[in-house]
PDB file of C-alpha atoms and ligand atoms in Angstrom:
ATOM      1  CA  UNK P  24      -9.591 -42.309   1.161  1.00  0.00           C
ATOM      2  CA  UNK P  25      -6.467 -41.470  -1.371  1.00  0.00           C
ATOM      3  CA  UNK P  26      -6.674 -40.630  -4.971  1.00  0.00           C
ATOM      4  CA  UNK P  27      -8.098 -43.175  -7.971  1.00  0.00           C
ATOM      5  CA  UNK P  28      -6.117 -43.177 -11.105  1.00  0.00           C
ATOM      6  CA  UNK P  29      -8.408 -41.094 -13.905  1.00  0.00           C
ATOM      7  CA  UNK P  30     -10.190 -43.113 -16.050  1.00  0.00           C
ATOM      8  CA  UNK P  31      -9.684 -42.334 -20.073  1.00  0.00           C
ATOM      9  CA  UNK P  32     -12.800 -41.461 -20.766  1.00  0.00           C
ATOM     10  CA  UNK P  33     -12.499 -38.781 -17.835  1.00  0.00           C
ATOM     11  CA  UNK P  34      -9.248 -37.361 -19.079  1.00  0.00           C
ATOM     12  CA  UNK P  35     -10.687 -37.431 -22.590  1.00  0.00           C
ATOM     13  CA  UNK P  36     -13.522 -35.022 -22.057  1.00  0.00           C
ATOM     14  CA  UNK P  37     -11.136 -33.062 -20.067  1.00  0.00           C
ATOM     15  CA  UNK P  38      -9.229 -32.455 -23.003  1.00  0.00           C
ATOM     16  CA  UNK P  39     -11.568 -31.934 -25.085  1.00  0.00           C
ATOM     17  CA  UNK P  40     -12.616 -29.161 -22.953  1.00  0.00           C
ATOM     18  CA  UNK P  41      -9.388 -27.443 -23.065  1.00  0.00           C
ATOM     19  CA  UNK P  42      -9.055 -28.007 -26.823  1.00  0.00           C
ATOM     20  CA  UNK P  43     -11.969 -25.966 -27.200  1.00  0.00           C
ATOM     21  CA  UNK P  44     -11.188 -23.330 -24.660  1.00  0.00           C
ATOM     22  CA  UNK P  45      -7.763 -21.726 -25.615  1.00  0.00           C
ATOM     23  CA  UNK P  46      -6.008 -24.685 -24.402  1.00  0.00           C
ATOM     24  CA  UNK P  47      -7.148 -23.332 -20.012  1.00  0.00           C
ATOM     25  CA  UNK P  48      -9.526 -25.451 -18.293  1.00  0.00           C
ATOM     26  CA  UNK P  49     -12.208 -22.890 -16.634  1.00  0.00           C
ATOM     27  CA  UNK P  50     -10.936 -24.335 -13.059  1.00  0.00           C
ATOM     28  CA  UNK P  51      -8.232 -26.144 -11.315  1.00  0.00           C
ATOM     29  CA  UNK P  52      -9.229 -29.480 -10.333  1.00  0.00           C
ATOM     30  CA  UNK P  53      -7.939 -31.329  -7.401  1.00  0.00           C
ATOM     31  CA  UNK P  54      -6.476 -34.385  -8.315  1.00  0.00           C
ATOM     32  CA  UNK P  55      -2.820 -34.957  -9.481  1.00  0.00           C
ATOM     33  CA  UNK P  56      -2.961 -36.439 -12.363  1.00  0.00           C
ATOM     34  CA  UNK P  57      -4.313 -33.217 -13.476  1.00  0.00           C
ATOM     35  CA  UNK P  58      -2.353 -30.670 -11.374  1.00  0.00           C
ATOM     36  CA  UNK P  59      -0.434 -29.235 -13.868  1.00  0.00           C
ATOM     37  CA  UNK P  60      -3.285 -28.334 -16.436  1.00  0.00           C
ATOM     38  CA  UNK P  61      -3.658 -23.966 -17.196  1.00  0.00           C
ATOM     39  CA  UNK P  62      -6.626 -22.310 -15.703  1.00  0.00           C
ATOM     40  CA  UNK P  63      -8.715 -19.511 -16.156  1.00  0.00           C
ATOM     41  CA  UNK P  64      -9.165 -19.706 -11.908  1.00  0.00           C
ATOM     42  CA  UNK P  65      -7.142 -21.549  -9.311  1.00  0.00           C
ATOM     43  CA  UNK P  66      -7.673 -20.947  -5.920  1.00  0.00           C
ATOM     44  CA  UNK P  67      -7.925 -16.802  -5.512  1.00  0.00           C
ATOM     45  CA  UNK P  68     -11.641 -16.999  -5.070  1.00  0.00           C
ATOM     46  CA  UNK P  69     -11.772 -19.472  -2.383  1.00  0.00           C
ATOM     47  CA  UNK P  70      -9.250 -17.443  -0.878  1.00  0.00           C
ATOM     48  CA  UNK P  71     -11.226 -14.319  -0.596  1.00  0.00           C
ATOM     49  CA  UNK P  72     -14.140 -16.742   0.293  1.00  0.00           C
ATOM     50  CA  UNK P  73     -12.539 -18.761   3.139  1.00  0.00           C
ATOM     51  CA  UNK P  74     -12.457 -15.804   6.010  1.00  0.00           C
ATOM     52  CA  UNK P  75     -16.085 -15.089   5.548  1.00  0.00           C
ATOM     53  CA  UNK P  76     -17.249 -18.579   5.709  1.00  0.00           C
ATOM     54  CA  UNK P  77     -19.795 -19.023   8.396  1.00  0.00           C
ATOM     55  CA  UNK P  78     -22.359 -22.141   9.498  1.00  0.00           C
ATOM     56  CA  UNK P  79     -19.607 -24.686   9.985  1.00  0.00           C
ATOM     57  CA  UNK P  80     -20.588 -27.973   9.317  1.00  0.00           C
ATOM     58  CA  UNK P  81     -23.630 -26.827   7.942  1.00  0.00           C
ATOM     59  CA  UNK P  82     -25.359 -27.230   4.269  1.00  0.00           C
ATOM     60  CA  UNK P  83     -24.116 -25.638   1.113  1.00  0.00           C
ATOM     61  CA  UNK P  84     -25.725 -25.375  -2.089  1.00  0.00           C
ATOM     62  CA  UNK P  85     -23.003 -24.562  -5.187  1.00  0.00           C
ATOM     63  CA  UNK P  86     -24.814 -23.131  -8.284  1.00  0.00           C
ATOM     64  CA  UNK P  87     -23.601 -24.372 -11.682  1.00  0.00           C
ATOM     65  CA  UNK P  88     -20.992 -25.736  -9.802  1.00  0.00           C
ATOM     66  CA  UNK P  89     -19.119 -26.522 -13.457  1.00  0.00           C
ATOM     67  CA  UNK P  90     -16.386 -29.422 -12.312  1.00  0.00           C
ATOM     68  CA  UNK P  91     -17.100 -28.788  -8.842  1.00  0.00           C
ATOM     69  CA  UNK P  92     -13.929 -27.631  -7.532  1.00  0.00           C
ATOM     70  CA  UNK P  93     -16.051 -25.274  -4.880  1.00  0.00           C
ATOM     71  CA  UNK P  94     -17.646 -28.627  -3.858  1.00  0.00           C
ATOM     72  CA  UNK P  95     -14.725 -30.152  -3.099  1.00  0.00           C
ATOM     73  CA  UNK P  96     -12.626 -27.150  -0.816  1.00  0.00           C
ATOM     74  CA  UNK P  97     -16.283 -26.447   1.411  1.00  0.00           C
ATOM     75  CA  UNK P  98     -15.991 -30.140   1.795  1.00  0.00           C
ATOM     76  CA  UNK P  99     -12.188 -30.545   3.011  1.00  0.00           C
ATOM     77  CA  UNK P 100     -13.253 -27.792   5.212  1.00  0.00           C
ATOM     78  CA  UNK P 101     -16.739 -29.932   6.931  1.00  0.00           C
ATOM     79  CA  UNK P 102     -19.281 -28.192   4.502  1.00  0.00           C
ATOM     80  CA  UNK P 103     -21.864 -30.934   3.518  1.00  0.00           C
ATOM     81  CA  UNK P 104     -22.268 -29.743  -0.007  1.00  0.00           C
ATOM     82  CA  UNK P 105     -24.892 -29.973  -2.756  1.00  0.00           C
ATOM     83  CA  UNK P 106     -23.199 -28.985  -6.406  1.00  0.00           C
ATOM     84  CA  UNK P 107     -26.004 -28.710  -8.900  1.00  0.00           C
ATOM     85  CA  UNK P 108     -24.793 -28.202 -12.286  1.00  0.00           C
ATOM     86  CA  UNK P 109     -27.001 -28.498 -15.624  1.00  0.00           C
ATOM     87  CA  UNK P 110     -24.686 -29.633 -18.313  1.00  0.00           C
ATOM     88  CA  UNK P 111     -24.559 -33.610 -18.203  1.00  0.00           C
ATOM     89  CA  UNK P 112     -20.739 -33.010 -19.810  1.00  0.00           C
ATOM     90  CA  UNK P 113     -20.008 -31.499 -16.755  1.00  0.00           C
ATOM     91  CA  UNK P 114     -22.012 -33.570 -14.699  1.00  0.00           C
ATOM     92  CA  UNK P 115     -20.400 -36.335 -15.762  1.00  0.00           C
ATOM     93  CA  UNK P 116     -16.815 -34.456 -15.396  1.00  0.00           C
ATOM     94  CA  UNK P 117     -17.768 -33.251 -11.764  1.00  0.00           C
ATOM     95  CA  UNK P 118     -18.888 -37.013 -10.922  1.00  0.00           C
ATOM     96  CA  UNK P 119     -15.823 -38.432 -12.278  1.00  0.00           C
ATOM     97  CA  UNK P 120     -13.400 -35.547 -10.374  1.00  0.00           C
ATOM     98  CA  UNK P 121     -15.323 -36.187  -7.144  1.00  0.00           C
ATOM     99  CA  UNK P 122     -14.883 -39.708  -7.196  1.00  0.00           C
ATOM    100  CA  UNK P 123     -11.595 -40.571  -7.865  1.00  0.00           C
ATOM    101  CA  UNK P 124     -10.730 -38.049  -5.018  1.00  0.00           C
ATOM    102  CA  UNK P 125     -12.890 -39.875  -3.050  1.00  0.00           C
ATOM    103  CA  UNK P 126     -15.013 -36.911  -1.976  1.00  0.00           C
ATOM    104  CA  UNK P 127     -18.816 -37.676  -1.040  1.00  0.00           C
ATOM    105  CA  UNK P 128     -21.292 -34.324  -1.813  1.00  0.00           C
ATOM    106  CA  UNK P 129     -23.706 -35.133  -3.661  1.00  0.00           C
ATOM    107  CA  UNK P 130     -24.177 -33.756  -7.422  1.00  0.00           C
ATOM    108  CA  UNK P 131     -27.581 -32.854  -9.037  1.00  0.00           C
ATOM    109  CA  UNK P 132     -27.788 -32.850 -12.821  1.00  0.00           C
ATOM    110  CA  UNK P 133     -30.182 -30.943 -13.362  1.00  0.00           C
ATOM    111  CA  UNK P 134     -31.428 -26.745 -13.649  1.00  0.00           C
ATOM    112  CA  UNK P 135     -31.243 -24.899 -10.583  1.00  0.00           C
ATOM    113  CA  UNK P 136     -34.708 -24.024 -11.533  1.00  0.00           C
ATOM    114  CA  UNK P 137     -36.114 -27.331 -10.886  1.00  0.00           C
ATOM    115  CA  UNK P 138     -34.779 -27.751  -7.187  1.00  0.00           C
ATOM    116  CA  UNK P 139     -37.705 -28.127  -4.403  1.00  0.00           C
ATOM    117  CA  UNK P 140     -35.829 -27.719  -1.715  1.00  0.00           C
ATOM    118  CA  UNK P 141     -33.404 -24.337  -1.236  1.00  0.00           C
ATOM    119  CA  UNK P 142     -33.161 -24.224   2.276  1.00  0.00           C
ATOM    120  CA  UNK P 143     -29.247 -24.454   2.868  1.00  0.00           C
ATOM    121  CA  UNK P 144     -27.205 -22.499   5.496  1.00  0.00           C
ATOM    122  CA  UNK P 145     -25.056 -21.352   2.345  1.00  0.00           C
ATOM    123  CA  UNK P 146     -25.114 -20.791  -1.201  1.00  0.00           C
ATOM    124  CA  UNK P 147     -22.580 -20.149  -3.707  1.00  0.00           C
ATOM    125  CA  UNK P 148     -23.413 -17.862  -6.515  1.00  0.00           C
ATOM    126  CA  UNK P 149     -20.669 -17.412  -8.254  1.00  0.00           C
ATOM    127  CA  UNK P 150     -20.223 -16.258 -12.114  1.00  0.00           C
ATOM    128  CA  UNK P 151     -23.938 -17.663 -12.883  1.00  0.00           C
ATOM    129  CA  UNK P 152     -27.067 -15.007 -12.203  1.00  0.00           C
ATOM    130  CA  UNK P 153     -25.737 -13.211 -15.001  1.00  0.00           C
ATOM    131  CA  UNK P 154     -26.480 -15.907 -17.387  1.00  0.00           C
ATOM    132  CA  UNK P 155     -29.953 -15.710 -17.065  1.00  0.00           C
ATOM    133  CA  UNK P 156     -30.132 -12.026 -17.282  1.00  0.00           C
ATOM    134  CA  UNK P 157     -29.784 -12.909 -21.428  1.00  0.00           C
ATOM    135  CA  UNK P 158     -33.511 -14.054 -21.784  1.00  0.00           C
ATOM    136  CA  UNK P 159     -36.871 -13.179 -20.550  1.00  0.00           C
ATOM    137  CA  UNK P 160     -37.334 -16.026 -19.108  1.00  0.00           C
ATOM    138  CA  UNK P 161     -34.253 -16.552 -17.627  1.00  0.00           C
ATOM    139  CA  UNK P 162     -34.520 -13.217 -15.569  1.00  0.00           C
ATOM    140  CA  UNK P 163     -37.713 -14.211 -15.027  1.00  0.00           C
ATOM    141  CA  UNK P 164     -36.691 -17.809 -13.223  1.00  0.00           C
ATOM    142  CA  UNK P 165     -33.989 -15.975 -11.615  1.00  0.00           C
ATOM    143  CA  UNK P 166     -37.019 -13.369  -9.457  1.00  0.00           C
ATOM    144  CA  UNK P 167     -39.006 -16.914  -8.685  1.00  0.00           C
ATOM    145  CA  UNK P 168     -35.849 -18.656  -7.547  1.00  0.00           C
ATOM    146  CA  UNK P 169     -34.707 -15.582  -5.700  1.00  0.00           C
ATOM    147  CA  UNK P 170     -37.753 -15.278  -4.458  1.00  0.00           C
ATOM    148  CA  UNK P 171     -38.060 -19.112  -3.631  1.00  0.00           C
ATOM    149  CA  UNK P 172     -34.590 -19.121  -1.719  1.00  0.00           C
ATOM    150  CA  UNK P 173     -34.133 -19.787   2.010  1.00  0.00           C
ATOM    151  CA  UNK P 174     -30.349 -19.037   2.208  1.00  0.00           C
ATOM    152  CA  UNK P 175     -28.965 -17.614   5.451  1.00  0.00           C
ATOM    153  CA  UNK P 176     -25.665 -16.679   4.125  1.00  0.00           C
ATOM    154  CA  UNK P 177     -24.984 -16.570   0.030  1.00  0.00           C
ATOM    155  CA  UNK P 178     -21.699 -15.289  -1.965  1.00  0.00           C
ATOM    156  CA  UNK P 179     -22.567 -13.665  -5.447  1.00  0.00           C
ATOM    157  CA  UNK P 180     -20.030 -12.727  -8.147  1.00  0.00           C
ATOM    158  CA  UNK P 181     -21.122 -10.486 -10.356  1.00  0.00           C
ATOM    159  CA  UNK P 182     -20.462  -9.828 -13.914  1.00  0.00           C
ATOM    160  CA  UNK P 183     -19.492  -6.787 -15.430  1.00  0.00           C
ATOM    161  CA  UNK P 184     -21.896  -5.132 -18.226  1.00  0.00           C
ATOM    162  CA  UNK P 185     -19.470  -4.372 -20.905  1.00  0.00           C
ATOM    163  CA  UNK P 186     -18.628  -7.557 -21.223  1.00  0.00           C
ATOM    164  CA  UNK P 187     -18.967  -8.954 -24.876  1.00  0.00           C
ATOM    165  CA  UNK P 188     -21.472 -12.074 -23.864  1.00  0.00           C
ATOM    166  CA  UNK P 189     -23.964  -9.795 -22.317  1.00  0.00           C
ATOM    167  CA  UNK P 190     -24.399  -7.692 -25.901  1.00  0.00           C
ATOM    168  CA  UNK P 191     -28.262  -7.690 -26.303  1.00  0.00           C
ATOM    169  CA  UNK P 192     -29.460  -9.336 -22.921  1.00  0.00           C
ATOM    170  CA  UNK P 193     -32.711  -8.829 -21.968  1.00  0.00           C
ATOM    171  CA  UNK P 194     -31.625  -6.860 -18.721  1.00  0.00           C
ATOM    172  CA  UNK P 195     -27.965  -5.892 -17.599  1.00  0.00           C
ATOM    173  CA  UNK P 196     -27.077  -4.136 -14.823  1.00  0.00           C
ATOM    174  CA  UNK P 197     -23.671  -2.925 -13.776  1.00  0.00           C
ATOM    175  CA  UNK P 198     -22.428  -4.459 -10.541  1.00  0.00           C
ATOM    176  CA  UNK P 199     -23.425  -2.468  -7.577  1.00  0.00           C
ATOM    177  CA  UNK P 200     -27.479  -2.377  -8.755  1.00  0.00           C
ATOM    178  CA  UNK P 201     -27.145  -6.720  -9.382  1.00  0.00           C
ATOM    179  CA  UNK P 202     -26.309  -7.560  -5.871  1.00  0.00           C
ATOM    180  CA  UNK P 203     -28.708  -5.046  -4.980  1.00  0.00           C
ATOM    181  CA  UNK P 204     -31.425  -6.707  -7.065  1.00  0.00           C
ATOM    182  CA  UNK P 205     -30.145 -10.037  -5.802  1.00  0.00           C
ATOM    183  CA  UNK P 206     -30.463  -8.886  -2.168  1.00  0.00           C
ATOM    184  CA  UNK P 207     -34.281  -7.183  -2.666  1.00  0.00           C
ATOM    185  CA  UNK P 208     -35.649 -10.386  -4.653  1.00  0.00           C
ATOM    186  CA  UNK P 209     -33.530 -12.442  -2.041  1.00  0.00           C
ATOM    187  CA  UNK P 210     -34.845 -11.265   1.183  1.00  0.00           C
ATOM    188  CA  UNK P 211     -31.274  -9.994   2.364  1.00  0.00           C
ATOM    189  CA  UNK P 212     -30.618  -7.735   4.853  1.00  0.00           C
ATOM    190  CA  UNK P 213     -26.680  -7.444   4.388  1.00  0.00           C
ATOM    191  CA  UNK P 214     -24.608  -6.582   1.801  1.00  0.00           C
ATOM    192  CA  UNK P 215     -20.479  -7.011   2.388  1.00  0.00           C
ATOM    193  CA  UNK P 216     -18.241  -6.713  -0.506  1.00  0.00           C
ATOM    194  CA  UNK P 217     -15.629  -9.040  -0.142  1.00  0.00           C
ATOM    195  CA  UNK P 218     -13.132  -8.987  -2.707  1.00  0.00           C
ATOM    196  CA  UNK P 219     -12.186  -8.961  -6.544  1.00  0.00           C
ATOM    197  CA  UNK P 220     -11.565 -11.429  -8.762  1.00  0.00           C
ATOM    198  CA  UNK P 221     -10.416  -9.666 -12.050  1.00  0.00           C
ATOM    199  CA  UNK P 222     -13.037  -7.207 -12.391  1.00  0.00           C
ATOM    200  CA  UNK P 223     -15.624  -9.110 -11.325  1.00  0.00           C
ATOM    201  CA  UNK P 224     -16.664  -8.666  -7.030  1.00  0.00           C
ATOM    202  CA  UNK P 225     -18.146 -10.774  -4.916  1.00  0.00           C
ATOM    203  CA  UNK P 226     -20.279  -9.915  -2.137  1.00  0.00           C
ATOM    204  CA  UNK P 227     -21.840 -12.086   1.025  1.00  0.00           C
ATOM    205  CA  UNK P 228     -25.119 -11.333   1.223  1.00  0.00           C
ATOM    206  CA  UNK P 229     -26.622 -12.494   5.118  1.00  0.00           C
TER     207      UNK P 229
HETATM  208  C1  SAM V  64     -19.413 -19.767 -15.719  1.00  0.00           C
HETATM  209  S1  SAM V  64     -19.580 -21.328 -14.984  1.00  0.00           S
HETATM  210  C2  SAM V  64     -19.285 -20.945 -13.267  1.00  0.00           C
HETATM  211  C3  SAM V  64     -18.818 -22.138 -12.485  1.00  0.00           C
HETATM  212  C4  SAM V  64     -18.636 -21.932 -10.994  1.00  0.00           C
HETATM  213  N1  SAM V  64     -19.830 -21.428 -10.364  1.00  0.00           N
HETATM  214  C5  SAM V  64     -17.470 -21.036 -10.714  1.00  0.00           C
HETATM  215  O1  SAM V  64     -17.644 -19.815 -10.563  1.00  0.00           O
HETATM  216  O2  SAM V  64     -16.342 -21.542 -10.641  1.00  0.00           O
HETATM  217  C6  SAM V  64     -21.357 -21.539 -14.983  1.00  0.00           C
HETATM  218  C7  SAM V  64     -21.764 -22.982 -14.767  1.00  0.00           C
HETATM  219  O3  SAM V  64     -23.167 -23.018 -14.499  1.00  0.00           O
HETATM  220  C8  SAM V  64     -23.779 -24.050 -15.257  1.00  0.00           C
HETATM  221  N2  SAM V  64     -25.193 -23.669 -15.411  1.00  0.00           N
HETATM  222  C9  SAM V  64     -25.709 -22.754 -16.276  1.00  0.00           C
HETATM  223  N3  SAM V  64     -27.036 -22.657 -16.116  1.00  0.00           N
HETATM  224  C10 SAM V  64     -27.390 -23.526 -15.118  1.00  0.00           C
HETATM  225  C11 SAM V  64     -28.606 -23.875 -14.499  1.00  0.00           C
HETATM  226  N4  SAM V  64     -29.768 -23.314 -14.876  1.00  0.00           N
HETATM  227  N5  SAM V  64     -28.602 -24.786 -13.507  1.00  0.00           N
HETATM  228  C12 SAM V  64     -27.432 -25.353 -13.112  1.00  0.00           C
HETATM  229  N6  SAM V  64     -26.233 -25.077 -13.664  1.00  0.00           N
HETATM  230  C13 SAM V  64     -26.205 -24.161 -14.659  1.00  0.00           C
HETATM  231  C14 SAM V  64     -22.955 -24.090 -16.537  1.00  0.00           C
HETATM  232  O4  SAM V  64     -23.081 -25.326 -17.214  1.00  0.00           O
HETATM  233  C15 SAM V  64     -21.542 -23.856 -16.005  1.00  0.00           C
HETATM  234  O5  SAM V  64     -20.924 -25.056 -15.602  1.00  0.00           O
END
């Protein structure tokens, strides 16, 4: 299936997004009638992604997918995905993307929190645990869904301490003890650092 025209509404909360955010979306999305848009990350992270990929065909879960742009690459490539994403702005943005690209994974509004099932083959973790490192019970959410998570393969980016939105968390850790809190509470066994985005790394955890 080609590309659908974007409906107003769609390209209307897409600028109002960038009107609030220094004129950059936060990533590209795949469709051309917004191709030529500025953001904050194109494709560099899926690039450092694709060679580790593993499970093909198998099940992906994207956390706080945001528009989804993840979603729809893992996709192209045979990935049935899952894109859970809690904001129903972006939700609704994500839905909108997805379908006049005429992608098909499915899209949860909702908090990761609240998922039953985490069994997937792969997860995507990517510029998100540090969020809930701000708040008790946030971190707190994060152990239990760590704890809760039956991923065989999952990619983390972590944050990096100094940055100004983590002033006053409740917990912060600099990179190299997060992924190894992420791999303890997870149940890894492997830690691979894969690459740098900015200076923010990402790891595979198996
Ligand atoms: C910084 S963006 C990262 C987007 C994407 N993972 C990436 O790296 O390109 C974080 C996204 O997670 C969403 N989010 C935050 N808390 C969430 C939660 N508890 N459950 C699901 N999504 C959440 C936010 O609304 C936002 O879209």
């Amino acid at each position: 299936m080609g590309f659908q025209p974007a409906p107003d509404e769609l390209k209307r909360r897409v600028r109002a997004f960038m009107e609030k955010n220094r004129g950059k979306l936060y990533h590209s999305i795949p469709h051309p009638d917004f191709a030529d848009l500025p953001v904050a990350h194109g494709n560099e992270r899926f690039d450092i992604l694709r060679p580790h990929l593993d499970h093909p065909g198998g099940t992906v879960l994207d956390i706080g997918t945001h528009w989804g742009q993840f979603a729809h690459w893992l996709e192209d490539l045979g990935y049935r995905v899952t894109a859970v994403e809690h904001s129903p702005n972006f939700a609704y943005i994500a839905r909108g993307i997805r379908d006049i690209c005429g992608k098909k994974f499915e899209i949860l509004e909702t908090s990761v929190f609240k998922l039953e099932d985490l069994s997937y083959d792969i997860v995507l973790a990517l510029n998100i645990f540090h969020h809930f490192l701000k708040t008790e019970i946030g971190f707190n959410d994060l152990v239990a869904l760590l704890h809760r998570m039956k991923a065989k393969t999952m990619f983390f980016q972590a944050h990096v301490p100094t940055e100004k939105q983590m002033e006053g968390a409740y917990r912060n850790m600099e990179q190299d003890e997060f992924v190894a809190f992420v791999a303890k509470e997870g149940g890894f066994k492997s830690v691979e650092e894969i690459g740098q985005d900015g200076k923010r790394r990402i790891f595979k955890l198996c």
